Short mmCIF file of C-alpha atoms in Angstrom, two decimals:
data_model
loop_
_atom_site.label_atom_id
_atom_site.label_comp_id
_atom_site.label_asym_id
_atom_site.label_seq_id
_atom_site.Cartn_x
_atom_site.Cartn_y
_atom_site.Cartn_z
CA MET A 1329 -41.30 190.33 63.64
CA ALA A 1330 -37.92 189.24 65.02
CA TRP A 1331 -36.02 192.02 63.23
CA PHE A 1332 -38.27 194.71 64.67
CA PHE A 1333 -38.39 193.43 68.23
CA LEU A 1334 -34.83 192.15 68.67
CA SER A 1335 -33.28 195.30 67.23
CA ARG A 1336 -35.27 197.40 69.70
CA VAL A 1337 -34.17 195.12 72.52
CA ALA A 1338 -30.56 195.44 71.41
CA ALA A 1339 -30.95 199.24 71.32
CA ALA A 1340 -32.32 199.15 74.87
CA LEU A 1341 -29.30 197.12 75.98
CA ILE A 1342 -26.98 199.66 74.39
CA ALA A 1343 -28.91 202.38 76.21
CA LEU A 1344 -28.14 200.55 79.45
CA ILE A 1345 -24.47 200.61 78.48
CA THR A 1346 -24.86 204.36 77.98
CA LEU A 1347 -26.27 204.59 81.50
CA LEU A 1348 -23.31 202.62 82.83
CA VAL A 1349 -20.85 204.87 80.97
CA LEU A 1350 -22.42 208.21 81.90
CA THR A 1351 -22.82 207.37 85.59
CA ARG A 1352 -19.08 206.72 85.63
CA LEU A 1353 -18.13 209.87 83.74
CA LEU A 1354 -20.61 212.37 85.22
CA ALA A 1355 -21.16 213.33 88.83
CA PRO A 1356 -24.65 212.65 90.27
CA GLU A 1357 -25.53 216.37 89.96
CA GLU A 1358 -24.54 216.50 86.27
CA PHE A 1359 -26.28 213.22 85.51
CA GLY A 1360 -29.43 214.65 87.09
CA ARG A 1361 -29.29 217.70 84.81
CA TYR A 1362 -28.64 215.49 81.76
CA ASN A 1363 -31.74 213.42 82.53
CA MET A 1364 -33.92 216.49 83.02
CA ILE A 1365 -32.97 217.69 79.51
CA VAL A 1366 -33.65 214.26 78.00
CA ALA A 1367 -37.02 214.08 79.78
CA SER A 1368 -38.09 217.57 78.67
CA GLY A 1369 -36.93 216.89 75.09
CA THR A 1370 -38.86 213.64 74.96
CA ILE A 1371 -41.99 215.38 76.24
CA CYS A 1372 -41.66 218.02 73.50
CA GLN A 1373 -41.14 215.35 70.86
CA GLN A 1374 -44.24 213.48 71.99
CA LEU A 1375 -46.45 216.56 72.14
CA LEU A 1376 -45.32 218.18 68.88
CA PHE A 1377 -44.60 215.26 66.55
CA SER A 1378 -45.83 211.96 67.92
CA TRP A 1379 -49.38 212.37 66.58
CA ILE A 1380 -48.00 211.92 63.06
CA ILE A 1381 -45.89 208.91 64.01
CA SER A 1382 -48.79 207.20 65.83
CA SER A 1383 -51.06 207.68 62.84
CA ILE A 1384 -48.70 205.79 60.53
CA THR A 1385 -49.05 202.63 62.60
CA ARG A 1386 -52.78 203.00 63.27
CA PHE A 1387 -53.98 203.91 59.77
CA HIS A 1388 -51.50 202.24 57.43
CA SER A 1389 -53.89 199.32 56.83
CA ALA A 1390 -57.08 201.42 56.91
CA GLU A 1391 -58.88 201.53 53.57
CA GLU A 1392 -60.19 205.06 54.10
CA PHE A 1393 -56.80 206.60 53.24
CA GLY A 1394 -56.31 204.70 50.00
CA GLY A 1395 -52.80 203.51 50.77
CA ARG A 1396 -51.40 207.06 50.97
CA VAL A 1397 -50.74 207.22 54.71
CA LEU A 1398 -46.95 207.11 54.39
CA SER A 1399 -46.82 209.80 51.69
CA VAL A 1400 -49.00 212.28 53.54
CA SER A 1401 -47.18 211.50 56.79
CA LEU A 1402 -43.90 212.45 55.13
CA GLY A 1403 -45.43 215.77 54.12
CA ALA A 1404 -46.79 216.32 57.62
CA ILE A 1405 -43.54 215.57 59.48
CA PHE A 1406 -41.45 217.80 57.22
CA ALA A 1407 -43.97 220.63 57.59
CA ALA A 1408 -43.93 220.24 61.37
CA VAL A 1409 -40.13 220.38 61.51
CA ALA A 1410 -40.12 223.43 59.22
CA LEU A 1411 -42.46 225.21 61.62
CA ILE A 1412 -40.61 224.24 64.80
CA LEU A 1413 -37.08 225.13 63.68
CA PRO A 1414 -37.57 228.92 63.45
CA VAL A 1415 -39.47 228.89 66.75
CA THR A 1416 -36.49 227.13 68.31
CA ILE A 1417 -34.04 229.72 66.96
CA VAL A 1418 -36.15 232.67 68.11
CA GLY A 1419 -36.70 231.08 71.52
CA TYR A 1420 -32.98 230.52 72.00
CA LEU A 1421 -32.28 234.19 71.18
CA LEU A 1422 -34.99 235.54 73.48
CA ILE A 1423 -34.69 233.27 76.53
CA PRO A 1424 -32.16 234.63 79.06
CA ALA A 1425 -29.16 232.63 80.24
CA PRO A 1426 -28.75 230.05 81.67
CA MET A 1427 -32.14 228.70 80.55
CA ASP A 1428 -31.35 229.35 76.87
CA GLY A 1429 -28.89 226.46 76.86
CA PHE A 1430 -31.42 224.11 78.47
CA PHE A 1431 -34.04 225.20 75.91
CA LEU A 1432 -31.76 224.66 72.91
CA LEU A 1433 -30.59 221.23 74.08
CA SER A 1434 -34.16 220.13 74.78
CA ALA A 1435 -35.41 221.36 71.39
CA ALA A 1436 -32.56 219.73 69.47
CA PHE A 1437 -33.17 216.44 71.27
CA ALA A 1438 -36.90 216.65 70.49
CA ILE A 1439 -36.49 217.31 66.75
CA SER A 1440 -33.82 214.67 66.19
CA THR A 1441 -35.79 212.05 68.17
CA ALA A 1442 -38.97 212.84 66.23
CA LEU A 1443 -37.29 212.33 62.86
CA HIS A 1444 -35.67 209.10 64.04
CA GLU A 1445 -38.93 207.68 65.41
CA PHE A 1446 -40.76 208.67 62.21
CA VAL A 1447 -38.25 206.77 60.09
CA LEU A 1448 -38.52 203.70 62.31
CA ALA A 1449 -42.35 203.75 62.20
CA ALA A 1450 -42.30 204.02 58.40
CA LEU A 1451 -39.85 201.14 58.04
CA ARG A 1452 -41.91 199.06 60.47
CA VAL A 1453 -45.22 199.35 58.63
CA GLU A 1454 -43.46 198.64 55.31
CA LYS A 1455 -41.91 195.53 56.91
CA MET A 1456 -38.31 196.45 56.04
CA GLY A 1457 -36.82 194.50 58.93
CA ARG A 1458 -33.10 194.65 58.17
CA THR A 1459 -33.13 198.36 57.38
CA PHE A 1460 -35.21 198.97 60.53
CA ALA A 1461 -32.65 197.08 62.62
CA VAL A 1462 -29.71 199.10 61.28
CA ALA A 1463 -31.53 202.43 61.70
CA THR A 1464 -32.54 201.43 65.23
CA LEU A 1465 -29.07 200.43 66.37
CA LEU A 1466 -27.11 203.22 64.71
CA ARG A 1467 -28.43 205.86 67.06
CA PRO A 1468 -27.48 204.38 70.46
CA VAL A 1469 -24.15 203.03 69.20
CA LEU A 1470 -23.10 206.38 67.77
CA ALA A 1471 -24.57 208.39 70.66
CA THR A 1472 -22.77 206.32 73.31
CA SER A 1473 -19.44 206.45 71.48
CA LEU A 1474 -19.67 210.19 70.89
CA ALA A 1475 -20.84 210.93 74.44
CA ALA A 1476 -17.97 208.99 75.99
CA GLY A 1477 -15.44 210.70 73.74
CA LEU A 1478 -16.78 214.21 74.33
CA VAL A 1479 -17.05 213.86 78.11
CA LEU A 1480 -13.59 212.32 78.38
CA ALA A 1481 -12.29 215.24 76.32
CA GLY A 1482 -13.60 217.63 78.98
CA GLY A 1483 -17.24 218.02 78.00
CA SER A 1484 -20.16 218.17 80.42
CA TYR A 1485 -23.74 216.86 80.44
CA GLY A 1486 -24.51 219.15 77.49
CA SER A 1487 -21.94 217.30 75.39
CA ALA A 1488 -23.72 214.02 76.15
CA VAL A 1489 -27.02 215.51 74.93
CA TRP A 1490 -25.42 216.74 71.69
CA ALA A 1491 -24.00 213.25 71.19
CA ASN A 1492 -27.56 211.89 71.34
CA VAL A 1493 -28.70 214.45 68.78
CA ALA A 1494 -25.83 213.60 66.43
CA GLY A 1495 -26.48 209.86 66.76
CA ALA A 1496 -30.17 210.30 65.93
CA MET A 1497 -29.50 212.45 62.88
CA LEU A 1498 -26.86 210.08 61.50
CA ALA A 1499 -29.36 207.22 61.85
CA VAL A 1500 -31.98 209.35 60.08
CA SER A 1501 -29.54 210.06 57.24
CA PHE A 1502 -29.34 206.29 56.72
CA GLY A 1503 -33.02 205.39 57.08
CA LEU A 1504 -34.80 208.36 55.50
CA PRO A 1505 -33.55 207.73 51.92
CA GLN A 1506 -34.94 204.18 52.23
CA VAL A 1507 -38.33 205.58 53.27
CA LEU A 1508 -38.33 208.04 50.37
CA LYS A 1509 -37.88 205.11 47.99
CA LEU A 1510 -41.12 203.64 49.33
CA ALA A 1511 -43.31 206.72 49.04
CA SER A 1512 -43.18 210.22 47.63
CA ILE A 1513 -43.82 213.28 49.76
CA ALA A 1514 -47.44 214.40 49.47
CA ARG A 1515 -49.20 217.40 50.87
CA PRO A 1516 -51.75 216.18 53.43
CA SER A 1517 -55.28 217.45 53.06
CA ARG A 1518 -57.11 219.11 55.92
CA SER A 1519 -59.34 216.08 56.38
CA VAL A 1520 -56.32 213.76 56.64
CA LEU A 1521 -54.58 216.06 59.12
CA LYS A 1522 -57.78 216.30 61.12
CA SER A 1523 -58.06 212.50 61.29
CA PHE A 1524 -54.41 212.12 62.23
CA PHE A 1525 -54.55 214.87 64.83
CA ALA A 1526 -57.85 213.74 66.37
CA PHE A 1527 -56.45 210.24 66.88
CA GLY A 1528 -52.80 210.93 67.50
CA GLN A 1529 -52.60 214.13 69.55
CA PRO A 1530 -54.49 212.82 72.58
CA LEU A 1531 -52.32 209.71 72.34
CA SER A 1532 -49.22 211.92 72.22
CA PHE A 1533 -50.17 213.46 75.55
CA VAL A 1534 -50.77 209.98 76.93
CA ARG A 1535 -47.40 208.65 75.73
CA SER A 1536 -45.58 211.65 77.11
CA ALA A 1537 -47.06 210.96 80.54
CA SER A 1538 -44.18 208.75 81.74
CA MET A 1539 -41.63 211.43 80.87
CA LEU A 1540 -43.88 214.13 82.31
CA PHE A 1541 -44.00 212.17 85.55
CA ALA A 1542 -40.23 211.74 85.47
CA PHE A 1543 -39.52 215.40 84.75
CA SER A 1544 -41.96 216.70 87.37
CA THR A 1545 -40.48 214.32 89.96
CA GLN A 1546 -36.94 215.41 89.08
CA PHE A 1547 -37.97 219.06 89.39
CA ILE A 1548 -39.56 218.45 92.80
CA LEU A 1549 -36.45 216.58 93.99
CA ALA A 1550 -34.18 219.36 92.78
CA THR A 1551 -36.35 221.92 94.57
CA LEU A 1552 -36.98 220.10 97.85
CA VAL A 1553 -33.80 218.01 98.17
CA ASN A 1554 -30.83 218.47 95.79
CA PHE A 1555 -29.50 217.61 92.33
CA ALA A 1556 -27.45 214.69 93.68
CA GLN A 1557 -30.71 212.96 94.67
CA VAL A 1558 -32.06 213.80 91.21
CA GLY A 1559 -29.06 211.88 89.85
CA PHE A 1560 -29.67 208.80 92.02
CA PHE A 1561 -33.40 208.79 91.29
CA SER A 1562 -32.78 209.31 87.56
CA ALA A 1563 -30.28 206.47 87.41
CA ALA A 1564 -32.72 204.06 89.08
CA LEU A 1565 -35.61 205.28 86.94
CA THR A 1566 -33.59 205.04 83.73
CA LEU A 1567 -32.43 201.51 84.53
CA SER A 1568 -35.93 200.30 85.39
CA GLN A 1569 -37.61 202.00 82.45
CA ARG A 1570 -34.96 201.02 79.89
CA SER A 1571 -34.83 197.40 80.99
CA ILE A 1572 -38.52 196.81 81.79
CA THR A 1573 -40.93 199.46 80.48
CA MET A 1574 -39.08 200.05 77.21
CA LEU A 1575 -38.88 196.32 76.57
CA MET A 1576 -42.63 196.02 77.08
CA VAL A 1577 -43.50 199.12 75.07
CA THR A 1578 -41.20 197.93 72.27
CA LEU A 1579 -43.07 194.64 72.09
CA GLY A 1580 -46.32 196.62 71.99
CA GLN A 1581 -45.02 198.79 69.14
CA THR A 1582 -43.83 195.69 67.29
CA THR A 1583 -47.15 193.85 67.52
CA ALA A 1584 -49.46 196.89 67.26
CA ALA A 1585 -49.49 196.82 63.46
CA SER A 1586 -50.56 193.16 63.49
CA ILE A 1587 -53.25 193.79 66.11
CA PHE A 1588 -54.70 196.76 64.24
CA GLU A 1589 -54.50 194.88 60.93
CA ALA A 1590 -56.42 191.97 62.47
CA LEU A 1591 -59.01 194.39 63.85
CA GLU A 1592 -59.49 196.21 60.52
CA LYS A 1593 -59.57 193.13 58.29
CA GLU A 1594 -60.89 190.25 60.44
CA GLY A 1595 -62.75 191.81 63.36
CA GLU A 1596 -62.65 191.92 67.15
CA VAL A 1597 -62.41 188.18 67.77
CA ARG A 1598 -59.23 187.87 65.73
CA ALA A 1599 -57.81 191.02 67.33
CA ALA A 1600 -58.49 189.58 70.81
CA ASP A 1601 -56.57 186.45 69.84
CA GLU A 1602 -53.61 188.60 68.78
CA LEU A 1603 -53.84 190.48 72.09
CA ARG A 1604 -53.77 187.24 74.07
CA ARG A 1605 -50.56 186.09 72.40
CA HIS A 1606 -49.10 189.57 72.86
CA PHE A 1607 -49.87 189.59 76.58
CA GLU A 1608 -48.38 186.15 77.10
CA MET A 1609 -45.13 187.22 75.46
CA LEU A 1610 -45.25 190.53 77.36
CA LEU A 1611 -45.24 188.70 80.69
CA LEU A 1612 -42.56 186.26 79.57
CA ILE A 1613 -40.03 188.98 78.71
CA SER A 1614 -40.75 191.32 81.62
CA ALA A 1615 -41.97 189.55 84.76
CA PRO A 1616 -38.79 187.52 85.53
CA LEU A 1617 -36.60 190.58 84.94
CA THR A 1618 -38.83 192.66 87.21
CA ALA A 1619 -38.54 190.03 89.93
CA VAL A 1620 -34.74 190.20 89.76
CA MET A 1621 -34.68 193.98 90.08
CA VAL A 1622 -37.23 194.06 92.89
CA PHE A 1623 -35.92 191.23 95.09
CA ALA A 1624 -32.18 191.46 94.24
CA ASN A 1625 -31.97 195.23 93.89
CA ASP A 1626 -28.78 195.63 95.95
CA THR A 1627 -26.94 193.11 93.78
CA VAL A 1628 -28.13 194.72 90.55
CA ALA A 1629 -27.19 198.23 91.71
CA SER A 1630 -23.73 197.19 92.94
CA ILE A 1631 -22.94 195.40 89.66
CA ILE A 1632 -24.18 198.09 87.27
CA PHE A 1633 -23.15 201.25 89.11
CA ASN A 1634 -19.93 202.36 90.76
CA ASP A 1635 -19.50 203.10 94.46
CA THR A 1636 -20.66 206.70 93.95
CA PHE A 1637 -24.03 205.74 92.46
CA GLY A 1638 -24.75 202.19 93.68
CA PRO A 1639 -25.73 202.86 97.33
CA GLY A 1640 -27.88 205.83 96.32
CA VAL A 1641 -29.64 203.95 93.50
CA ALA A 1642 -30.46 200.65 95.27
CA PRO A 1643 -33.28 201.91 97.57
CA HIS A 1644 -35.11 203.46 94.61
CA LEU A 1645 -34.55 200.53 92.26
CA ALA A 1646 -36.87 197.96 93.85
CA ILE A 1647 -39.77 200.42 94.03
CA LEU A 1648 -39.28 201.91 90.57
CA SER A 1649 -38.83 198.49 88.93
CA LEU A 1650 -42.24 197.38 90.16
CA ALA A 1651 -43.68 200.71 88.97
CA ALA A 1652 -42.00 200.19 85.59
CA PHE A 1653 -43.67 196.79 85.22
CA VAL A 1654 -47.10 198.17 86.11
CA ASN A 1655 -46.62 201.05 83.68
CA GLY A 1656 -45.49 198.61 80.99
CA VAL A 1657 -48.63 196.51 81.34
CA GLN A 1658 -50.75 199.65 81.20
CA ALA A 1659 -48.99 201.12 78.16
CA SER A 1660 -48.40 197.95 76.16
CA TYR A 1661 -51.58 196.01 76.89
CA LEU A 1662 -54.35 197.85 78.71
CA ALA A 1663 -54.04 200.96 76.49
CA PHE A 1664 -55.14 198.99 73.42
CA SER A 1665 -58.73 199.29 74.66
CA PHE A 1666 -58.57 203.03 73.90
CA SER A 1667 -56.67 202.97 70.61
CA MET A 1668 -58.67 200.09 69.10
CA ASN A 1669 -61.87 202.03 69.74
CA LYS A 1670 -60.31 205.35 68.59
CA GLU A 1671 -61.17 206.85 72.00
CA THR A 1672 -57.86 208.52 72.64
CA MET A 1673 -59.60 211.71 73.79
CA LYS A 1674 -60.93 209.82 76.81
CA GLN A 1675 -57.43 208.50 77.38
CA LEU A 1676 -56.14 212.07 77.29
CA GLY A 1677 -58.61 213.21 79.93
CA LEU A 1678 -57.57 210.34 82.18
CA THR A 1679 -53.87 211.12 81.66
CA VAL A 1680 -54.29 214.80 82.54
CA SER A 1681 -56.12 213.85 85.72
CA ILE A 1682 -53.50 211.28 86.69
CA ALA A 1683 -50.70 213.79 85.99
CA ALA A 1684 -52.27 216.28 88.38
CA VAL A 1685 -52.59 213.57 91.04
CA HIS A 1686 -48.98 212.52 90.46
CA ILE A 1687 -47.58 216.01 90.97
CA LEU A 1688 -49.53 216.54 94.19
CA VAL A 1689 -48.73 213.11 95.63
CA THR A 1690 -45.05 213.39 94.71
CA TYR A 1691 -44.70 216.84 96.23
CA PHE A 1692 -46.19 215.87 99.59
CA ALA A 1693 -44.49 212.44 99.69
CA THR A 1694 -41.10 214.02 98.97
CA ARG A 1695 -41.64 216.76 101.52
CA GLU A 1696 -42.57 214.23 104.20
CA TYR A 1697 -40.28 211.28 103.44
CA GLY A 1698 -37.46 212.73 101.36
CA ALA A 1699 -36.18 211.34 98.08
CA ILE A 1700 -37.52 207.81 98.66
CA GLY A 1701 -41.02 209.29 98.96
CA ALA A 1702 -40.83 210.30 95.30
CA SER A 1703 -40.32 206.67 94.26
CA TRP A 1704 -43.24 205.47 96.38
CA ALA A 1705 -45.38 208.17 94.77
CA ILE A 1706 -44.42 206.88 91.29
CA LEU A 1707 -45.49 203.36 92.26
CA GLY A 1708 -48.76 204.44 93.87
CA VAL A 1709 -49.82 206.51 90.88
CA ALA A 1710 -48.85 203.68 88.48
CA ILE A 1711 -51.11 201.25 90.34
CA LEU A 1712 -53.97 203.75 90.37
CA ASN A 1713 -53.59 204.41 86.63
CA ALA A 1714 -53.49 200.69 85.77
CA ALA A 1715 -56.57 200.03 87.89
CA ILE A 1716 -58.56 202.68 86.01
CA TYR A 1717 -57.38 201.32 82.64
CA THR A 1718 -58.40 197.83 83.73
CA ALA A 1719 -61.89 198.98 84.67
CA TYR A 1720 -62.30 200.78 81.35
CA GLY A 1721 -60.94 197.92 79.22
CA ALA A 1722 -62.80 195.14 81.04
CA LYS A 1723 -64.45 193.90 77.83
CA MET A 1724 -61.17 193.71 75.93
CA ILE A 1725 -59.42 192.08 78.89
CA ARG A 1726 -62.08 189.37 79.20
CA ALA A 1727 -61.85 188.67 75.47
CA SER A 1728 -58.07 188.28 75.55
CA GLN A 1729 -58.20 185.98 78.63
CA PRO A 1730 -55.12 187.16 80.55
CA LEU A 1731 -55.77 185.34 83.85
CA GLU A 1732 -54.21 182.00 82.89
CA PRO A 1733 -50.82 183.42 81.78
CA LEU A 1734 -50.78 185.71 84.82
CA LEU A 1735 -51.21 182.76 87.21
CA LYS A 1736 -48.61 180.66 85.41
CA VAL A 1737 -46.00 183.43 85.46
CA ALA A 1738 -46.73 184.18 89.14
CA ALA A 1739 -46.24 180.49 90.01
CA ALA A 1740 -42.97 180.38 88.04
CA ILE A 1741 -41.60 183.47 89.79
CA ALA A 1742 -42.51 181.95 93.17
CA CYS A 1743 -40.28 178.99 92.27
CA GLY A 1744 -37.31 181.30 91.72
CA LEU A 1745 -38.03 183.68 94.59
CA PRO A 1746 -35.93 181.93 97.31
CA PHE A 1747 -32.82 182.25 95.13
CA LEU A 1748 -33.45 185.96 94.56
CA LEU A 1749 -33.93 186.65 98.25
CA LEU A 1750 -30.63 184.93 99.00
CA ALA A 1751 -28.73 186.84 96.30
CA ASP A 1752 -28.62 190.13 98.22
CA ARG A 1753 -27.32 188.33 101.31
CA MET A 1754 -24.17 187.02 99.64
CA ASN A 1755 -20.80 188.65 100.25
CA SER A 1756 -19.59 187.75 96.76
CA SER A 1757 -21.01 189.28 93.58
CA LEU A 1758 -20.21 186.04 91.76
CA ASN A 1759 -22.29 184.02 94.22
CA SER A 1760 -25.13 186.55 93.92
CA LEU A 1761 -25.08 186.28 90.12
CA ALA A 1762 -25.10 182.49 90.36
CA LEU A 1763 -28.21 182.64 92.56
CA ILE A 1764 -29.94 185.02 90.13
CA CYS A 1765 -29.16 182.63 87.27
CA ALA A 1766 -30.53 179.74 89.35
CA ALA A 1767 -33.72 181.72 89.93
CA MET A 1768 -34.17 182.30 86.18
CA VAL A 1769 -33.55 178.61 85.45
CA ALA A 1770 -36.12 177.61 88.06
CA CYS A 1771 -38.60 180.09 86.59
CA GLY A 1772 -38.00 178.77 83.07
CA ILE A 1773 -38.42 175.13 84.11
CA ALA A 1774 -41.65 175.96 85.93
CA LEU A 1775 -43.06 177.74 82.87
CA LYS A 1776 -42.12 174.81 80.65
CA MET A 1777 -43.81 172.35 82.99
CA LEU A 1778 -46.91 174.56 83.09
CA GLY A 1779 -47.10 174.55 79.29
CA TYR A 1780 -46.58 178.26 78.78
CA GLU A 1781 -47.28 178.70 75.06
CA SER A 1782 -45.11 181.78 74.46
CA LEU A 1783 -42.07 180.05 75.96
CA ASP A 1784 -42.51 177.18 73.53
CA THR A 1785 -42.82 179.69 70.68
CA ALA A 1786 -39.67 181.51 71.76
CA LEU A 1787 -37.70 178.26 72.13
CA TYR A 1788 -38.87 177.06 68.73
CA GLY A 1789 -37.80 180.36 67.15
CA ALA A 1790 -34.40 180.18 68.85
CA ARG A 1791 -33.83 176.59 67.68
CA LYS A 1792 -34.84 177.50 64.15
CA LEU A 1793 -32.49 180.48 64.14
CA LEU A 1794 -29.59 178.42 65.49
CA SER A 1795 -30.26 175.70 62.92
CA ARG A 1796 -30.25 178.24 60.11
CA TYR A 1797 -26.94 179.75 61.17
CA SER A 1798 -25.40 176.33 61.80
CA THR A 1799 -26.31 175.35 58.25
CA LYS A 1800 -24.72 178.52 56.89
CA LEU A 1801 -21.52 177.92 58.87
CA ALA A 1802 -21.37 174.30 57.67
CA ARG A 1803 -21.44 175.56 54.09
#
């Protein structure tokens, strides 16, 4: 599992470097436009292609498909791309300027992202860890390098989007041939497509919700305030989502295959045990980081962003980081209650309702309180959504026994909290960083003393890895 999770974590870290680079090369207004294109492209990718990608993970171990899930998924994804490409070309020719450029960039981002995510899902279920890691990391490394070069050469936010597209397609050109060695392309039958679509399409709408919320909020900010505030909000949202939500969702994607395999082959009790271990690790990797970004938000913003972005980002960061954590728990833990029971249509209905609430709340909060009202709206809707998921998944939650790890992590964070509160009051960034490190050490010691199982597992894995590499170096 380490290859799959750690490579995704590394990719998320590179994405944070991309954020750091672009906020230094683009003005807040241009960065806001860049993020709106990325958000709209991601939404399109989720709605048009993600149902195929989700089905690979969910049904790969299901006996009803006779081990042909990967082959028919290949046929389905290529057919979907073949249908979307001419629509994209015609749309670009018919849509008047300047929206034609926005449409083309969004469509190109959607198609390239879909192919990249498909390749990663296929490599994951076939347990090709090293190839998965390379295909995962190629995209952000190439995209960041190309974006920096193009913008420095005089390009704009559009150049940064094209760099993302190029990075994704170069990663696909590496990973896809490996997938084709594992399975041949097969034409999916109507019954297979129906099963995939019935399960995956509602889930696609659900998974696009975070980007739908982001895009609608950005649109409201651009309309009611200005594009500079879109840039500040987008920078804070990107940092919180990339460092917290993406980390949590990545862990969920990494362990989902194991959870579904346990459910299909060994039953609900074994699946609940897998969920418990997943939730413990989920809290371990996300809760301390969330605490840093909520209680030491000024320090984090001043270190990561320049003087143009930092002061504008900091007020949003604390609020959006907490929202990112709540959304991560909902997406990477609570949502399993729907997918395990194949009740994604109910999940879709809930998501549509929440989306409508989000748009209304964000509009009125922004109109009354300005840009910061949009961030408070994001947090309020996240809490509401998680509460509804908790009520629905009460049976699954009881079975996976999450209360004990929650209390232990809360106690550990309380031990580090005084250091975090002091960090923002220091005049020196070095002193602030030292206090943040002290907070993390205090949190780690507390978890160790409380016997937090996932920490012991992580430490054992780290010692084993270090021992292995030490042995290789000694040779």
